[in-house]
Amino acid sequence: MSLKVERASLAEQVKEILINRIIEGKYKGGERLIELAVAKDLGVSQAPVREAFQQLVAMRILESEPHKGTRVREITDCEMGESTMVRGYLEEAAARHAVHALKDKLDDLRAEVQGMLDALEKGNFVAVAKHNVNFHRAIVHASGNQVLISVWESLAFEAKSRLCAQKAAYSVMLNGVKSCEPIIEAFSRGDGETAGRLLRLQTEKCGDVQKTATQRLTPADLHKALAAYKPAAT
Amino acid sequence: MSLKVERASLAEQVKEILINRIIEGKYKGGERLIELAVAKDLGVSQAPVREAFQQLVAMRILESEPHKGTRVREITDCEMGESTMVRGYLEEAAARHAVHALKDKLDDLRAEVQGMLDALEKGNFVAVAKHNVNFHRAIVHASGNQVLISVWESLAFEAKSRLCAQKAAYSVMLNGVKSCEPIIEAFSRGDGETAGRLLRLQTEKCGDVQKTATQRLTPADLHKALAAYKPAAT
DNA sequence: GGAATTTCGATTATCGATAATCTATATTAC
DNA sequence: GTAATATAGATTATCGATAATCGAAATTCC
């Protein structure tokens, strides 16, 4: 009996593969992607590739003009900032409505923060980004607002944050992790207003740093900072 | 010499047609749409129809499950409320960033408000909805934030508000129009903060009324209210 | 030599047909 | 009679091929 777990359409699979290739840098920003070429490469026909392209265009990961072709979008710092700002407002909205549902999910949030700290210590920035996404996603989903969830997911926070995982300064990451705890604390008090404001401010700060700062901590600095921080965390 | 202005792909044209048919009620909520049937009906092949379907799914106007089919989504009052809430937060964000760009576009906003009043007087609720959309769109686009614009457009406020144009209570409409002027006034003072808050509160009120109120003004009441309101407007 | 035009190769957009999958009905076994 | 299974019809997912369109190189004309 064959297991046959391939429960995703070809288009879906192609989409996943393309996202990974873009994240891994196999397809650089600005590079042209040709439907038939990708199709041949993956051993499928043009149709599912075209379908995957369209979904990635909707996620603003690819861009296309009729009859002119499709290429990998350059996610500029500017756009990353714009996206972050929008995300901030969405999460502020989510927080205000998620208070009740989060009451007995606070430990999940704490677990994600701990996951970030662990990953940060190991220098595994992709993992940090992943836990960070989970932290924010949990809040958004707890809002129960389906439209809000769908819009938030469409920002492709996950993909973009992994794309920029290398770029991100260590300092930003540590500060980002630190700023999660007051948020959890606000939720535990049932104060969605404050939690929301903190979430939005987090994105504003993030945007600023992304724009201005190129000063980065060395791994050694990071380790020192972590050591000083952890006692308070546990 | 043929004019040949058909500068839209078949998929695009199909999409427009489908949206109109849904708005006009030719396709009811919950109704199943079959790719090949629509294709045959419109005299095109399955591919562009499928493409149009996918875009409408992304706009949450259709819903589809793999291998099971695609149907017209029922836009419940609940979802309309959710969507309105998200829109409110987005527009609040937009307002804060649009202040400068709007400085010399205030007359455009005023024109849309006047358009709403005129249309309201004529009882043309679809036109009211259209001007209302334009009012909000102008603010969002003035923000200059491409991500924000794209997300806002994806809410398909236009389509949904036309869908609900019949449903909407006269009172809501009149109140909606009234509440536009303080917003313009705030923009004229350069106070994006207040304009933003007003925009968001507008959506909150709208949501409430949508939920609770079924009491509607009669056309006669509407006319009286308009007469009392207009002097202040001019 | 340079601007306008033509031609050609490459790529997207669309088509018609087939394969894979689902839903509901019919059939069988108990 | 009921539950499990098999069959049939309908619909989606995918394919391979063709038509429409684009961009650049080649050509013509001044």
XYZ file of C-alpha atoms (C1' of nucleotides) in Angstrom:
528
model
C 0.000 0.000 0.000
C 1.510 3.263 -1.137
C 1.483 6.040 1.430
C 0.679 8.743 -1.089
C 0.905 11.797 1.123
C 1.349 14.153 -1.807
C -1.792 15.999 -0.857
C -0.733 19.246 -2.508
C -1.442 20.216 -6.078
C 1.443 20.640 -8.441
C 0.915 24.374 -8.418
C 1.226 24.355 -4.641
C 4.392 22.317 -4.760
C 5.898 24.538 -7.418
C 5.071 27.560 -5.298
C 6.873 26.097 -2.290
C 9.909 25.207 -4.366
C 10.086 28.671 -5.883
C 9.794 30.355 -2.502
C 12.608 28.237 -1.160
C 14.801 28.928 -4.151
C 14.244 32.638 -3.767
C 14.982 32.528 -0.070
C 18.099 30.455 -0.625
C 19.228 33.026 -3.153
C 19.205 30.598 -6.053
C 17.004 33.095 -7.828
C 18.407 36.571 -7.173
C 16.321 39.685 -6.892
C 15.531 41.170 -10.288
C 16.091 37.875 -12.073
C 13.722 36.957 -14.835
C 11.722 33.741 -14.407
C 10.450 32.102 -17.573
C 7.374 29.939 -17.263
C 8.381 27.244 -19.718
C 11.965 27.140 -18.491
C 10.898 26.605 -14.884
C 8.306 24.094 -16.047
C 10.909 22.091 -17.931
C 13.299 22.326 -15.012
C 10.718 20.936 -12.595
C 9.308 18.419 -15.029
C 5.793 19.848 -15.135
C 3.829 21.758 -17.725
C 3.397 25.482 -18.015
C -0.005 25.674 -16.328
C 0.909 24.902 -12.705
C 3.985 27.098 -12.981
C 1.877 29.964 -14.262
C -0.520 29.399 -11.388
C 2.293 29.441 -8.845
C 3.648 32.620 -10.400
C 0.312 34.337 -9.947
C 0.125 33.446 -6.296
C 3.651 34.705 -5.752
C 2.764 37.909 -7.544
C -0.160 38.337 -5.150
C 2.321 37.860 -2.303
C 4.487 40.564 -3.918
C 7.396 38.135 -4.084
C 7.343 38.172 -7.872
C 6.229 40.967 -10.183
C 4.903 40.647 -13.702
C 3.749 42.761 -16.587
C 1.481 41.327 -19.275
C 3.420 39.877 -22.186
C 6.653 41.191 -20.714
C 7.482 38.571 -18.197
C 7.847 37.849 -14.536
C 10.793 38.591 -12.309
C 11.858 38.251 -8.712
C 10.988 41.424 -6.871
C 13.725 43.315 -5.161
C 12.467 43.746 -1.639
C 13.940 47.148 -0.984
C 14.550 48.386 2.538
C 11.876 50.943 1.771
C 9.274 48.333 1.001
C 10.324 46.221 3.935
C 9.668 49.288 6.069
C 6.283 49.882 4.459
C 5.313 46.279 4.968
C 6.464 46.363 8.567
C 4.410 49.451 9.235
C 1.265 47.887 7.857
C 1.947 44.761 9.868
C 2.287 46.873 12.973
C -1.144 48.398 12.556
C -2.682 45.021 11.816
C -1.132 43.497 14.894
C -2.254 46.413 17.018
C -5.776 45.725 15.857
C -5.326 42.022 16.496
C -4.018 42.526 19.997
C -7.052 44.526 21.053
C -9.331 41.715 20.005
C -7.137 38.781 21.000
C -6.962 39.449 24.714
C -9.587 36.961 25.763
C -8.502 34.161 23.441
C -4.886 34.573 24.512
C -5.585 34.202 28.226
C -4.739 30.519 28.208
C -2.185 30.638 25.439
C 0.352 32.841 27.142
C 2.664 29.892 27.652
C 2.780 29.354 23.904
C 3.959 32.919 23.501
C 6.562 32.462 26.200
C 7.767 29.296 24.508
C 8.333 31.174 21.270
C 10.329 33.843 23.073
C 12.449 31.160 24.693
C 12.872 29.580 21.274
C 14.148 32.892 19.961
C 16.657 33.201 22.782
C 17.941 29.661 22.267
C 18.259 30.138 18.538
C 19.931 33.488 19.002
C 22.535 31.925 21.264
C 23.298 29.301 18.651
C 23.546 31.986 16.014
C 20.740 30.360 14.059
C 19.097 33.468 12.743
C 16.672 31.680 10.492
C 15.294 29.913 13.545
C 15.045 33.209 15.395
C 13.042 34.613 12.542
C 10.798 31.567 12.520
C 10.008 31.768 16.229
C 9.454 35.469 15.884
C 6.945 34.888 13.130
C 5.188 32.283 15.254
C 4.954 34.729 18.136
C 3.264 37.339 15.999
C 1.146 34.831 14.113
C -0.242 33.446 17.364
C -1.474 36.882 18.347
C -3.020 37.596 14.979
C -4.783 34.252 14.819
C -6.055 34.665 18.356
C -7.947 37.739 17.197
C -10.332 35.392 15.424
C -10.837 37.964 12.675
C -10.582 35.934 9.486
C -10.078 38.942 7.240
C -7.344 40.252 9.457
C -5.651 36.852 9.485
C -5.827 36.532 5.740
C -4.449 40.014 5.132
C -1.642 39.499 7.619
C -0.650 36.213 6.057
C -0.660 37.824 2.634
C 2.129 40.114 3.760
C 4.277 36.991 3.641
C 5.978 38.071 6.800
C 7.530 34.654 7.016
C 9.172 34.685 3.627
C 10.335 38.267 3.882
C 11.705 37.930 7.375
C 13.684 34.903 6.334
C 14.857 36.756 3.256
C 16.157 39.467 5.477
C 17.409 37.204 8.253
C 20.978 37.657 7.085
C 20.583 41.393 6.722
C 19.116 41.933 10.154
C 21.503 43.327 12.714
C 22.054 41.241 15.780
C 21.127 44.213 17.907
C 17.747 44.456 16.244
C 17.096 40.807 16.946
C 18.001 41.004 20.595
C 15.951 44.126 21.077
C 13.109 42.477 19.241
C 13.187 39.517 21.590
C 13.398 41.718 24.649
C 10.392 43.724 23.595
C 8.228 40.615 23.454
C 8.032 40.215 27.204
C 6.247 43.448 28.047
C 3.752 42.449 25.385
C 3.098 39.101 27.038
C 2.861 40.861 30.349
C 0.239 43.246 29.003
C -1.765 40.336 27.648
C -1.592 38.594 31.000
C -3.133 41.715 32.558
C -5.829 41.620 29.906
C -4.600 44.957 28.603
C -4.925 44.557 24.853
C -4.659 48.278 24.321
C -1.126 48.381 25.686
C -0.105 45.122 24.049
C -1.289 46.512 20.740
C 0.560 49.766 21.164
C 3.746 47.911 22.056
C 3.421 45.707 18.990
C 3.064 48.723 16.764
C 5.906 50.590 18.412
C 8.036 47.499 17.939
C 7.532 47.752 14.201
C 8.222 51.476 14.192
C 11.488 50.986 15.986
C 12.289 48.126 13.667
C 11.694 50.350 10.683
C 13.914 53.073 12.050
C 16.766 50.745 12.785
C 16.442 49.164 9.395
C 16.731 52.550 7.793
C 19.491 54.107 9.833
C 21.570 51.472 11.495
C 24.218 49.545 9.752
C 26.182 49.308 12.960
C 26.044 45.691 13.978
C 27.127 43.828 17.001
C 29.832 41.233 16.566
C 28.939 37.672 17.587
C 31.032 38.190 20.705
C 29.050 41.268 21.649
C 25.891 39.348 21.079
C 26.965 36.598 23.404
C 27.791 39.057 26.132
C 24.466 40.802 25.733
C 22.627 37.512 25.860
C 24.410 36.466 29.009
C 23.396 39.696 30.669
C 19.844 39.281 29.528
C 19.049 35.667 30.180
C 18.904 35.674 33.994
C 15.975 38.051 33.855
C 14.271 35.855 31.315
C 14.094 32.738 33.442
C -8.467 50.799 -39.288
C -9.765 48.918 -36.278
C -9.535 50.741 -32.981
C -8.600 47.701 -30.958
C -8.702 49.152 -27.472
C -9.118 45.757 -25.864
C -6.004 46.254 -23.814
C -7.017 43.772 -21.137
C -6.276 40.081 -21.143
C -9.153 37.661 -21.406
C -8.642 36.675 -17.787
C -8.980 40.308 -16.788
C -12.148 40.734 -18.811
C -13.634 37.568 -17.400
C -12.865 38.803 -13.915
C -14.692 42.076 -14.516
C -17.691 40.307 -15.959
C -17.868 37.902 -13.044
C -17.638 40.717 -10.500
C -20.464 42.552 -12.199
C -22.615 39.472 -12.362
C -22.097 38.822 -8.687
C -22.886 42.414 -7.799
C -25.981 42.397 -9.965
C -27.091 39.251 -8.201
C -27.022 37.110 -11.323
C -24.804 34.759 -9.367
C -26.242 34.438 -5.860
C -24.168 33.891 -2.743
C -23.342 30.234 -2.234
C -23.875 29.407 -5.879
C -21.461 27.018 -7.496
C -19.445 28.325 -10.434
C -18.139 25.718 -12.870
C -15.060 26.613 -14.856
C -16.042 24.982 -18.114
C -19.633 26.167 -17.889
C -18.581 29.792 -17.428
C -15.982 29.361 -20.154
C -18.555 28.066 -22.599
C -20.974 30.797 -21.591
C -18.397 33.514 -22.259
C -16.966 31.866 -25.343
C -13.457 31.404 -24.001
C -11.469 28.417 -22.855
C -11.045 27.131 -19.325
C -7.657 28.746 -18.673
C -8.611 32.428 -18.449
C -11.694 31.554 -16.409
C -9.580 29.574 -13.988
C -7.210 32.509 -13.740
C -10.051 34.919 -13.032
C -11.405 32.556 -10.386
C -8.085 32.548 -8.597
C -7.936 36.311 -8.464
C -11.483 36.467 -7.135
C -10.589 33.881 -4.522
C -7.715 36.092 -3.453
C -10.220 38.936 -3.132
C -12.376 36.620 -1.022
C -15.272 37.108 -3.409
C -15.156 33.453 -4.398
C -14.040 30.483 -2.332
C -12.672 27.207 -3.571
C -11.468 23.876 -2.299
C -9.159 21.693 -4.372
C -11.057 19.264 -6.588
C -14.302 20.270 -4.946
C -15.186 23.401 -6.790
C -15.590 27.129 -6.516
C -18.575 29.035 -5.224
C -19.666 32.589 -4.586
C -18.855 33.493 -1.036
C -21.626 34.617 1.220
C -20.408 37.909 2.570
C -21.917 37.613 6.022
C -22.560 40.659 8.149
C -19.892 39.262 10.410
C -17.282 39.239 7.701
C -18.331 42.626 6.431
C -17.719 43.869 9.949
C -14.330 42.191 10.130
C -13.346 43.647 6.803
C -14.543 47.086 7.827
C -12.511 46.926 11.011
C -9.332 46.049 9.159
C -10.018 48.811 6.685
C -10.406 51.238 9.558
C -6.980 50.457 10.931
C -5.408 50.658 7.499
C -6.995 54.014 6.841
C -5.911 55.303 10.215
C -2.372 54.400 9.268
C -2.803 55.980 5.859
C -4.159 59.228 7.282
C -1.138 59.751 9.489
C 1.167 59.483 6.510
C -1.019 61.203 3.944
C -1.256 64.609 5.557
C 1.379 66.295 3.451
C 0.331 64.765 0.135
C -3.298 65.680 0.791
C -2.623 69.363 1.407
C -3.484 70.297 -2.144
C -6.013 67.587 -2.772
C -8.575 68.617 -0.206
C -10.877 69.873 -2.937
C -10.964 66.398 -4.447
C -12.150 65.053 -1.120
C -14.788 67.759 -0.839
C -15.972 66.959 -4.344
C -16.515 63.319 -3.404
C -18.527 64.345 -0.355
C -20.666 66.598 -2.516
C -21.050 63.702 -4.935
C -22.315 61.559 -2.089
C -24.865 64.163 -1.055
C -26.142 64.600 -4.593
C -26.427 60.881 -5.116
C -28.101 60.406 -1.773
C -30.718 62.985 -2.670
C -31.445 61.153 -5.878
C -31.676 57.900 -3.992
C -28.854 56.463 -6.092
C -27.177 54.390 -3.437
C -24.752 52.721 -5.776
C -23.403 56.151 -6.676
C -23.177 57.052 -2.994
C -21.113 53.949 -2.417
C -18.880 54.770 -5.367
C -18.123 58.307 -4.178
C -17.565 56.996 -0.701
C -15.018 54.509 -2.006
C -13.290 57.273 -3.928
C -13.083 59.394 -0.800
C -11.377 56.659 1.155
C -9.223 55.540 -1.747
C -7.874 59.047 -2.205
C -6.665 59.089 1.371
C -5.079 55.673 1.175
C -3.302 56.413 -2.077
C -2.051 59.734 -0.733
C -0.175 57.812 1.928
C 2.266 56.753 -0.753
C 2.781 53.429 1.005
C 2.599 50.880 -1.788
C 2.093 47.915 0.511
C -0.686 49.682 2.329
C -2.348 50.608 -0.950
C -2.129 47.078 -2.240
C -3.515 45.552 0.946
C -6.344 48.064 1.096
C -7.285 47.406 -2.514
C -7.284 43.689 -1.832
C -10.131 44.184 0.608
C -12.265 44.920 -2.435
C -14.090 47.610 -0.554
C -15.526 48.732 -3.834
C -17.132 45.452 -4.763
C -18.304 44.668 -1.268
C -19.741 48.083 -0.598
C -21.679 47.914 -3.831
C -22.820 44.449 -2.861
C -24.168 45.880 0.339
C -25.449 49.123 -1.130
C -29.009 47.855 -1.059
C -28.677 46.532 2.440
C -27.253 49.691 3.922
C -29.625 51.747 5.987
C -30.207 55.275 4.823
C -29.268 56.515 8.237
C -25.894 54.873 8.036
C -25.259 56.499 4.727
C -26.208 59.951 5.866
C -24.160 59.601 9.024
C -21.290 58.305 6.929
C -21.398 61.356 4.721
C -21.658 63.714 7.661
C -18.610 62.206 9.309
C -16.459 62.917 6.284
C -16.303 66.629 6.883
C -14.534 66.611 10.231
C -11.991 64.342 8.576
C -11.351 66.826 5.805
C -11.167 69.561 8.383
C -8.528 67.651 10.326
C -6.495 67.142 7.174
C -6.712 70.830 6.393
C -5.208 71.538 9.820
C -2.471 69.034 9.043
C -3.689 66.871 11.887
C -3.308 63.356 10.506
C -3.598 61.871 13.951
C -7.151 63.105 14.395
C -8.133 62.399 10.814
C -6.915 58.856 11.283
C -8.770 58.363 14.519
C -11.963 59.690 12.953
C -11.585 57.322 10.025
C -11.211 54.374 12.336
C -14.096 55.434 14.556
C -16.202 55.795 11.445
C -15.659 52.129 10.682
C -16.351 51.108 14.270
C -19.646 52.939 14.282
C -20.447 51.479 10.903
C -19.818 47.994 12.241
C -22.049 48.576 15.240
C -24.920 49.903 13.231
C -24.569 47.074 10.770
C -24.877 44.608 13.592
C -27.624 46.126 15.680
C -29.739 48.447 13.618
C -32.417 47.290 11.305
C -34.397 50.430 11.898
C -34.243 52.330 8.661
C -35.323 55.739 7.656
C -38.044 55.985 5.067
C -37.195 57.930 1.922
C -39.328 60.761 3.286
C -37.326 60.846 6.491
C -34.178 60.837 4.463
C -35.278 63.815 2.454
C -36.101 65.756 5.571
C -32.760 64.908 7.125
C -30.927 65.928 3.979
C -32.769 69.239 3.840
C -31.763 69.945 7.404
C -28.183 68.974 6.693
C -27.431 70.632 3.412
C -27.371 74.274 4.513
C -24.416 73.556 6.728
C -22.638 71.759 3.921
C -22.602 74.649 1.494
C 25.746 57.892 -39.939
C 21.228 57.748 -38.036
C 16.158 57.195 -37.776
C 12.352 54.472 -39.123
C 10.832 49.857 -40.494
C 10.970 44.955 -40.924
C 12.026 40.494 -39.474
C 12.912 37.033 -36.221
C 13.490 34.586 -31.923
C 11.715 34.304 -27.429
C 7.967 34.339 -24.224
C 3.401 34.827 -22.630
C -1.595 34.018 -23.338
C -4.924 30.933 -24.833
C -6.770 26.761 -26.496
C -8.634 21.869 -26.769
C -7.983 17.421 -24.915
C -6.746 14.115 -21.307
C -5.848 12.500 -16.527
C -6.973 12.705 -11.736
C -10.280 13.316 -8.303
C -14.615 14.059 -6.132
C -19.864 13.250 -5.194
C -23.683 10.773 -5.443
C -25.991 6.745 -6.898
C -26.297 1.943 -7.449
C -24.889 -2.586 -5.911
C -23.530 -6.109 -2.976
C -22.798 -8.614 1.385
C -24.296 -9.525 5.799
C -32.586 -3.066 6.352
C -27.970 -1.299 6.859
C -23.208 -0.657 5.965
C -19.578 -1.164 3.040
C -18.047 -1.153 -1.676
C -18.174 -0.397 -6.548
C -19.586 2.279 -10.487
C -20.784 6.488 -13.197
C -21.035 11.229 -14.049
C -19.316 15.593 -13.315
C -15.615 18.736 -12.482
C -11.054 20.140 -11.548
C -6.033 19.728 -12.491
C -2.726 19.123 -15.831
C -0.848 18.612 -20.285
C 1.036 19.642 -25.060
C 0.369 22.629 -28.837
C -0.884 26.991 -31.067
C -1.730 32.017 -31.390
C -0.621 36.602 -29.919
C 2.689 39.765 -28.438
C 7.041 41.636 -27.238
C 12.118 43.173 -27.659
C 16.050 43.306 -30.101
C 18.745 42.653 -34.208
C 18.888 43.355 -39.075
C 17.541 46.146 -42.911
C 16.158 49.979 -45.500
C 15.786 54.750 -46.560
C 17.196 59.469 -46.160
